[in-house]
Coordinates of C-alpha atoms and ligand atoms in Angstrom, one line a residue:
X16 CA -46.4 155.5 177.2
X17 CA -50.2 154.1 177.7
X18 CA -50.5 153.3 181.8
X19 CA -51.1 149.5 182.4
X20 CA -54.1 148.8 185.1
X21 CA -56.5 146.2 185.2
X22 CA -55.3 142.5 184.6
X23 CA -52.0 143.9 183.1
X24 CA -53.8 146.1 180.3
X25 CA -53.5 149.0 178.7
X26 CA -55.7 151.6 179.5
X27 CA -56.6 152.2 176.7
X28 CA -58.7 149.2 176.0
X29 CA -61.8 149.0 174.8
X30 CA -63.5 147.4 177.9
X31 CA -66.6 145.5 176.5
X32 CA -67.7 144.3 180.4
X33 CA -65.6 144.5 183.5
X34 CA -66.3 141.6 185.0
X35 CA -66.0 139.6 183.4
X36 CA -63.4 141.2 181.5
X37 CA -63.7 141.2 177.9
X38 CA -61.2 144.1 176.4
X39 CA -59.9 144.5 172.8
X40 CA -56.8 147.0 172.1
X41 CA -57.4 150.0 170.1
X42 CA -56.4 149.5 166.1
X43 CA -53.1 151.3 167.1
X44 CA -52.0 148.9 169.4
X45 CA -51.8 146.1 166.8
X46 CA -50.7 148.0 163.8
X47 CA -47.2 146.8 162.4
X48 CA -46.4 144.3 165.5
X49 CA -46.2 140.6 164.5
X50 CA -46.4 139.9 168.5
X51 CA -49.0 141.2 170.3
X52 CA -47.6 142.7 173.9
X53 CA -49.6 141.2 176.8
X54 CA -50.7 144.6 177.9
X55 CA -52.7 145.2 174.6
X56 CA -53.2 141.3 174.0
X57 CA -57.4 141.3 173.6
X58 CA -59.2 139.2 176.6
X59 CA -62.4 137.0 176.3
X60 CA -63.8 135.8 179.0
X61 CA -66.9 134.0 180.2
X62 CA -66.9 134.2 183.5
X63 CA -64.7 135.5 186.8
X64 CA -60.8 134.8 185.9
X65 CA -59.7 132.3 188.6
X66 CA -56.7 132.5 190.1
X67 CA -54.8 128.8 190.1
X68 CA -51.8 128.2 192.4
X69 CA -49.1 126.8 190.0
X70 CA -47.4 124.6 192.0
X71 CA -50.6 122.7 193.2
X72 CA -52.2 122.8 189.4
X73 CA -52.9 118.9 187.9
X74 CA -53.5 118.2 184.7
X75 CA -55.9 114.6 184.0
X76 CA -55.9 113.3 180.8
X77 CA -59.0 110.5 180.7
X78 CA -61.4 108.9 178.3
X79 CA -60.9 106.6 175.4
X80 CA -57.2 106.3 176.4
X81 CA -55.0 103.1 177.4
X82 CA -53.8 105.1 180.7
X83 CA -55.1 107.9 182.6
X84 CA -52.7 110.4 183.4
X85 CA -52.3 112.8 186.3
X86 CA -49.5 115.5 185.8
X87 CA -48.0 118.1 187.8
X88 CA -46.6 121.6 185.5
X89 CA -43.0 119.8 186.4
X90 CA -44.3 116.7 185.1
X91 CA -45.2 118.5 182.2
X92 CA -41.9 120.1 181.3
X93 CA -39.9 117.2 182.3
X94 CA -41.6 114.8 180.5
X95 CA -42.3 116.2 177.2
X96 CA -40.4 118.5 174.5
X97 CA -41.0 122.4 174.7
X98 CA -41.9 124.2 171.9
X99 CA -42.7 127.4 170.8
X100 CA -44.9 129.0 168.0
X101 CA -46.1 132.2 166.7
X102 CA -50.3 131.9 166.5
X103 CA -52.6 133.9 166.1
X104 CA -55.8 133.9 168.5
X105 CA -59.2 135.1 166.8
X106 CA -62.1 135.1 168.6
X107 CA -65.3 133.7 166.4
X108 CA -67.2 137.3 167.3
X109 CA -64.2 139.2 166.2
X110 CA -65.4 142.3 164.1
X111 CA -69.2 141.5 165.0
X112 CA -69.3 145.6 165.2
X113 CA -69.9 145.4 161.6
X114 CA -72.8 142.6 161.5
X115 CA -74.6 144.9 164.0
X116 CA -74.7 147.5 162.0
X117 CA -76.6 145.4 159.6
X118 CA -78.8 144.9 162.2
X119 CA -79.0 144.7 166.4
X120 CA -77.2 141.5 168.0
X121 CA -78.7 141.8 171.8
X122 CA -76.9 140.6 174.5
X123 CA -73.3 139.7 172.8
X124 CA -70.6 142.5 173.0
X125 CA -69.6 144.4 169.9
X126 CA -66.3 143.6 169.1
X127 CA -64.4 145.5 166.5
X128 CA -61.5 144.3 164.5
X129 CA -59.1 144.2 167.8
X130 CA -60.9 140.9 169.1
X131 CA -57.2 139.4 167.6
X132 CA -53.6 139.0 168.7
X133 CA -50.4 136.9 168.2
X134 CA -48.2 135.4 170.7
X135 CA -45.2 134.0 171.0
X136 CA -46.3 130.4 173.0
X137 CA -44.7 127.7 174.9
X138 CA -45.4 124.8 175.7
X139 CA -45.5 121.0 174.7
X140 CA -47.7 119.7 172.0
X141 CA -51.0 118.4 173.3
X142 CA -49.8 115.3 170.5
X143 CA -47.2 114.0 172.1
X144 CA -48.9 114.0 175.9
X145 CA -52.3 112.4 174.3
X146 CA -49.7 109.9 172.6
X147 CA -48.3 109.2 176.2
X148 CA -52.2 108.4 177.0
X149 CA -52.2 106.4 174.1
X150 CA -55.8 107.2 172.4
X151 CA -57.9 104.1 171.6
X152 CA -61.1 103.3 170.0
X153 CA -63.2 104.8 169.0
X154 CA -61.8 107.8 169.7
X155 CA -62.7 110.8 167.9
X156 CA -62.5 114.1 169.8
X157 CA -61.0 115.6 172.6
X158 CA -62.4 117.5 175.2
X159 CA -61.3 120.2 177.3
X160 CA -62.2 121.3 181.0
X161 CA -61.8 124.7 182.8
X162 CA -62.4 125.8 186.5
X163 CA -64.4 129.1 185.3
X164 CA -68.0 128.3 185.7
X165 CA -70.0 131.0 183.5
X166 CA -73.6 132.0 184.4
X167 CA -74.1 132.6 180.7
X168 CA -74.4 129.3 180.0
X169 CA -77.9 127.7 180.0
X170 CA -77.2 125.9 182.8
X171 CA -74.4 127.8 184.4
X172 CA -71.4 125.9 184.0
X173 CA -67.4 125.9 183.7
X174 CA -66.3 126.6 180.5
X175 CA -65.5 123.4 178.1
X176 CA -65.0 122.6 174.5
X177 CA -63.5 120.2 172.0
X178 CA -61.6 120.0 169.3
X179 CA -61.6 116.8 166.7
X180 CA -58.4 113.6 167.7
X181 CA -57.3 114.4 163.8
X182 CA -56.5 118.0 164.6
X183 CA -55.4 117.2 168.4
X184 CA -52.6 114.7 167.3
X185 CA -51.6 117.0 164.6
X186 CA -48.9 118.2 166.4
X187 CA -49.2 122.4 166.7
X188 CA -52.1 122.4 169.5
X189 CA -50.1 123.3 172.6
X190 CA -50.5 123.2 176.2
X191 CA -49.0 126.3 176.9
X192 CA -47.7 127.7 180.0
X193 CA -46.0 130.7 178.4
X194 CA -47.2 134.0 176.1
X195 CA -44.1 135.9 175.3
X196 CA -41.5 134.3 177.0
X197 CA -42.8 135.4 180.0
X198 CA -45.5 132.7 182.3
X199 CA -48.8 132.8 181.0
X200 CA -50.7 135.7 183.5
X201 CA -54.0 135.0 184.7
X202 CA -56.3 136.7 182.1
X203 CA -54.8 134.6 179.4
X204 CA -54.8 131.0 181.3
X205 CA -52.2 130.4 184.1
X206 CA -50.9 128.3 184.8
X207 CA -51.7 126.3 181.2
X208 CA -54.0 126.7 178.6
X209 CA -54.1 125.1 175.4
X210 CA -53.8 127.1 171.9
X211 CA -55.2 125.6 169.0
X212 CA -53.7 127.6 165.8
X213 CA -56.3 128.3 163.1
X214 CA -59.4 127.7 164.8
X215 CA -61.7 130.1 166.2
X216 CA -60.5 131.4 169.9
X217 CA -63.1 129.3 171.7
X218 CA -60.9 126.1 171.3
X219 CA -58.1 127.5 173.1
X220 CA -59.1 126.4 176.3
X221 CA -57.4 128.7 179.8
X222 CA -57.2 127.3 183.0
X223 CA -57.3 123.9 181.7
X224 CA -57.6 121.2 183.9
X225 CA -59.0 117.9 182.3
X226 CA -58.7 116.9 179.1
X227 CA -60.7 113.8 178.0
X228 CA -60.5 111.4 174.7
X229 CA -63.9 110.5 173.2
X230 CA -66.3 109.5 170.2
X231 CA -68.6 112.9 170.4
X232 CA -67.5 116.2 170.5
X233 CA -67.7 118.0 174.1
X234 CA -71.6 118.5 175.1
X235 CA -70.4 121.2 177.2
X236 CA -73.0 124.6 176.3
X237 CA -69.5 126.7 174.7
X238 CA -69.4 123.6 172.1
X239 CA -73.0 122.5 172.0
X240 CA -75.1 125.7 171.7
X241 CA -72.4 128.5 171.6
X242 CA -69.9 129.6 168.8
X243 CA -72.2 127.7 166.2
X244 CA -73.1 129.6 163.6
X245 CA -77.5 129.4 163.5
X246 CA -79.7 130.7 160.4
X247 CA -80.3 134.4 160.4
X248 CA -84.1 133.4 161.0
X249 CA -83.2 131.6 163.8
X250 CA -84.4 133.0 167.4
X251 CA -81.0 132.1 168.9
X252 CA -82.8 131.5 172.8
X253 CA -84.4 129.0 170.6
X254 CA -81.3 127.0 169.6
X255 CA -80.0 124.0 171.6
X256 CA -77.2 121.5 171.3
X257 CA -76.5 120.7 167.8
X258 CA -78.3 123.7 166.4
X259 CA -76.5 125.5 163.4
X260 CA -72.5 124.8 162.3
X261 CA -69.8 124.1 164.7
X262 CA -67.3 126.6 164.3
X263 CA -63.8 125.4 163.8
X264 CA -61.2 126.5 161.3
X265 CA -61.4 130.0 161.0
X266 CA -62.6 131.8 157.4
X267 CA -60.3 134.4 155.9
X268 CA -60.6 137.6 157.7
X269 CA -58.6 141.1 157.2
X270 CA -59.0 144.4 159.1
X271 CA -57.3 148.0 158.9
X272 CA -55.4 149.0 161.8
X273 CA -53.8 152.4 160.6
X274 CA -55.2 155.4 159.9
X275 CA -57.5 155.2 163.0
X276 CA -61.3 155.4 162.0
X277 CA -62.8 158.8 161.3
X278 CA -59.2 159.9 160.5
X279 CA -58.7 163.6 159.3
X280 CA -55.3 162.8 157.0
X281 CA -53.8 165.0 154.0
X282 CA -54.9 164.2 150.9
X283 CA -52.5 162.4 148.8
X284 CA -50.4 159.4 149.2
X285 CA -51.5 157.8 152.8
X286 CA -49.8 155.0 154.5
X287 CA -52.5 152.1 155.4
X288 CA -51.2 149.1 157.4
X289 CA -53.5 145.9 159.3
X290 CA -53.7 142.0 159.4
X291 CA -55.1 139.5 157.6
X292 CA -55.4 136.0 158.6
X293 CA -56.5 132.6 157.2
X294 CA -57.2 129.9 159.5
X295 CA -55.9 126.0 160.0
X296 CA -53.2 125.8 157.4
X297 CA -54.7 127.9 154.8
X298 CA -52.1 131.5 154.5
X299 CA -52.7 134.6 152.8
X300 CA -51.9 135.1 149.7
X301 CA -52.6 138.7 148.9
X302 CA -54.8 141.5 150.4
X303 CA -56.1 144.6 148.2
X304 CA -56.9 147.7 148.9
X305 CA -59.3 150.3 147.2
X306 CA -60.7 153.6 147.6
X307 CA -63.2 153.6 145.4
X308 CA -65.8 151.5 146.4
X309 CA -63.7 148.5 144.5
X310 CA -63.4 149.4 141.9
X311 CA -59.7 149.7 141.4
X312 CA -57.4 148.2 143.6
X313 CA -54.0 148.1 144.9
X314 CA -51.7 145.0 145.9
X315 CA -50.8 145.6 149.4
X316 CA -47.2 144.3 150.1
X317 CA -47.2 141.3 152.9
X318 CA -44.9 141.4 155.9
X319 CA -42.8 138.7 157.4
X320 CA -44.5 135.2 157.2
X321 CA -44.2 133.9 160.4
X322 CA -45.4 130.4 159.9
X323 CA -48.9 128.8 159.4
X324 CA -50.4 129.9 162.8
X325 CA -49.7 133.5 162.4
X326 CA -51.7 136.5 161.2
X327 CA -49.9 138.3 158.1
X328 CA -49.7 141.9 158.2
X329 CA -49.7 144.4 155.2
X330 CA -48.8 148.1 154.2
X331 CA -49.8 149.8 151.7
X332 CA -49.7 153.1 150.7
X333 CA -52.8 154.6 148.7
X334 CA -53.4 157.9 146.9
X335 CA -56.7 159.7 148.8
X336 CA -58.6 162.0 146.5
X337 CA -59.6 164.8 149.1
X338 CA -63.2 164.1 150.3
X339 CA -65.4 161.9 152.6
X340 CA -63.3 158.7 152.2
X341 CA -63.7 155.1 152.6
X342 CA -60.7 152.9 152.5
X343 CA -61.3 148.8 151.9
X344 CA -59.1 146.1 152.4
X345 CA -60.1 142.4 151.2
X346 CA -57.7 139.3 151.7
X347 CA -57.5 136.1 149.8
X348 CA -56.1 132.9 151.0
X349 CA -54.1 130.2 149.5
X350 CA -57.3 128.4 148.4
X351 CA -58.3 131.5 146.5
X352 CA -61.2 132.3 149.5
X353 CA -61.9 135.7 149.4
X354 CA -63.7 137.9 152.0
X355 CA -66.9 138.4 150.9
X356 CA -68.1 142.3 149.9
X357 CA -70.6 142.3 152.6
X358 CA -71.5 142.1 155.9
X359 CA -75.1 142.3 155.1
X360 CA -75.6 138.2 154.0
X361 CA -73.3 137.0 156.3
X362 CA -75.8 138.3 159.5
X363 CA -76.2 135.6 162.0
X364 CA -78.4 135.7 165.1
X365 CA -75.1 135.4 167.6
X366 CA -72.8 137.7 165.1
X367 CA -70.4 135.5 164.2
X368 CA -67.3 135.2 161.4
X369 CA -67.9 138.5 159.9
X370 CA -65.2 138.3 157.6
X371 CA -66.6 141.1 154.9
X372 CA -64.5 143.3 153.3
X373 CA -62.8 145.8 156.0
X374 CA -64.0 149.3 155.8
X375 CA -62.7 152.3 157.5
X376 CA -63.4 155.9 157.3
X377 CA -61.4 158.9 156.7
X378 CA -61.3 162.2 155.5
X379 CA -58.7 164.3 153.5
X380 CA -57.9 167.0 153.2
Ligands
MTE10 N1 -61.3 129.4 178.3 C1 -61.9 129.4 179.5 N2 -61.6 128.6 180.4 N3 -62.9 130.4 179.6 C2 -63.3 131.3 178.7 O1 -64.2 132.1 178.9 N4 -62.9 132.0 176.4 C3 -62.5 131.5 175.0 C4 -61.1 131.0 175.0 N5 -60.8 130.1 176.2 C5 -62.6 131.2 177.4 C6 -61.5 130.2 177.3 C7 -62.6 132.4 173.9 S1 -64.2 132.7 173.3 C8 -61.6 133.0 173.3 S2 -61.8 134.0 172.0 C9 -60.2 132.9 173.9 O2 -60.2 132.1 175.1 C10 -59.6 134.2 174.2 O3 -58.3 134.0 174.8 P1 -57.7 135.3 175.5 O4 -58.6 135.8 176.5 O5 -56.4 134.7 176.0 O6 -57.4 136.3 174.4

């Protein structure tokens, strides 16, 4: 039994910064759950967590719309249709670890593969409340508002971002008030968040408070100048708004969760077991796994398939030769993307979507 302490979490997170908290669970924590507990559920955040009195939380939808709105959490459960889905949250610098090994990413923290978890989420659809709005030309984007001002952003400011009206009326981005079946706790958003499935963690707005219909995307710095993916030349304190990609849908993306890294396992037939995930509506369709550089591989079999928002996990089990051992795992999606061998050419000045081919050492014995 691992003891629970900070914000609800294990202790045995990998804490990248106390304050503000930014912890990913140890592989073991995520290996062969489809949800991810709350106590080992990974935390990003840009600046202090704020703590929001439910009962006194509003909600404004504004913009390009026929009628503002102003709603109360009742309002929101009253007024619109719950729902819940299984998604999958992975943050854009998930797995970064790997692109700084390639070569030194100052100032950003270096996640490993645990910067990734799946929920259980309730909520309403964001759809049918921006329908209630009633979106109107020329509308293209929505925007999203937050309370947590971060002093990382150039200026310091709360944290914001968009996502585009096509994707917003689409009908699986939630405003959620619930992770599990349990209220949403403060780390992850309370009292409502929204959850965009399939696109990078960023989207997923906590603490939401405003939520506003227009023709650009959000100008705020987390959708301007962050999570957008620059040239490795690029001197990223440099780059301004509009520099680089946007980051949305997230690219296919697979990691290794058991044996632990470094493990000392007997050689012969060893069990291997991690994720693999394909963003918007793309799902995987197989993963592979080698232990000889790739040369051979084997078909990992998939677990459940928990809908289009949900990480897939795999098992496999592998015969180890004894030795100094590395063991790979690449996914493909239903497109037939493939995670690319490596990380090396995919080494961006922020150390974003590394979604090379998952390595992991071991030796047997
Ligand atoms: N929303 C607010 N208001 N502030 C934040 O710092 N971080 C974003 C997103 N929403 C963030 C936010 C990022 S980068 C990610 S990956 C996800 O929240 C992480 O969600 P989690 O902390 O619930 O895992």
């Amino acid at each position: 039994m691992v003891a629970v302490g900070i914000w609800a979490k294990r202790d045995d997170m990998i804490v990248h910064q106390a304050e503000p908290y930014n912890a990913e669970p140890v592989r073991a924590a995520l290996a062969g759950r489809m949800l991810t507990p709350v106590e080992s559920f990974y935390a990003r955040n840009h600046g202090p967590i704020p703590l929001i009195d439910p009962d006194t939380w509003r909600l404004r939808v504004d913009g390009l719309v026929e009628r503002d709105l102003d709603l109360s959490l009742a309002d929101l459960r009253r007024r619109f249709t719950p729902r819940t889905l299984t998604i999958t949250l992975q943050c854009a610098g998930n797995r970064r670890s790997g692109l700084i090994g390639v070569r030194d990413i100052p100032g950003e923290h270096p996640w490993g593969p645990g910067a990734t978890s799946t929920a259980e989420w309730t909520g309403v659809s964001l759809a049918e409340v921006l329908r209630a709005a009633g979106p109107r030309d020329p509308a293209a984007h929505v925007a999203f508002a937050a309370p947590d001002v971060s002093a990382l952003a150039d200026p310091p400011q709360p944290y914001g971002g968009s996502i585009p009206l096509a994707k917003a009326l689409a009908g699986e981005v939630l405003l959620a008030w619930a992770m599990n079946g349990q209220p949403l706790p403060p780390a992850h958003g309370a009292p409502v968040r929204i959850v965009v499935p399939g696109y990078i963690g960023a989207r997923s707005v906590k603490w939401v408070q405003r939520i506003t219909v227009q023709d650009v995307p959000s100008g705020n710095y987390f959708q301007a100048t962050a999570y957008r993916l620059l040239p490795a030349e690029m001197d990223p304190d440099a780059a301004g708004p509009g520099d680089g990609l946007s980051l949305g849908a997230v690219a296919v993306n697979a990691d290794i969760l058991r044996p632990c890294e470094g493990a000392i396992v007997s050689a012969g037939p060893v069990n291997v077991c991690g994720y693999a995930f394909a963003g918007d509506d793309r799902g995987i369709a197989r993963v592979d796994v080698s232990v000889d550089d790739g040369r051979h591989w084997r078909q990992a079999d998939l677990g459940e398939d928990a809908g289009p928002w949900a990480w897939r996990l795999w098992h496999s089990v592998i015969d180890v030769p004894p030795g100094q051992r590395e063991i790979i795992a690449r996914a493909w999606d239903t497109c037939a993307a493939v995670q690319p061998e490596s990380a090396v050419h995919l080494w961006n000045p922020k150390g974003y979507v590394n979604n090379s081919w998952a390595r992991l050492r071991i030796t047997a014995r």
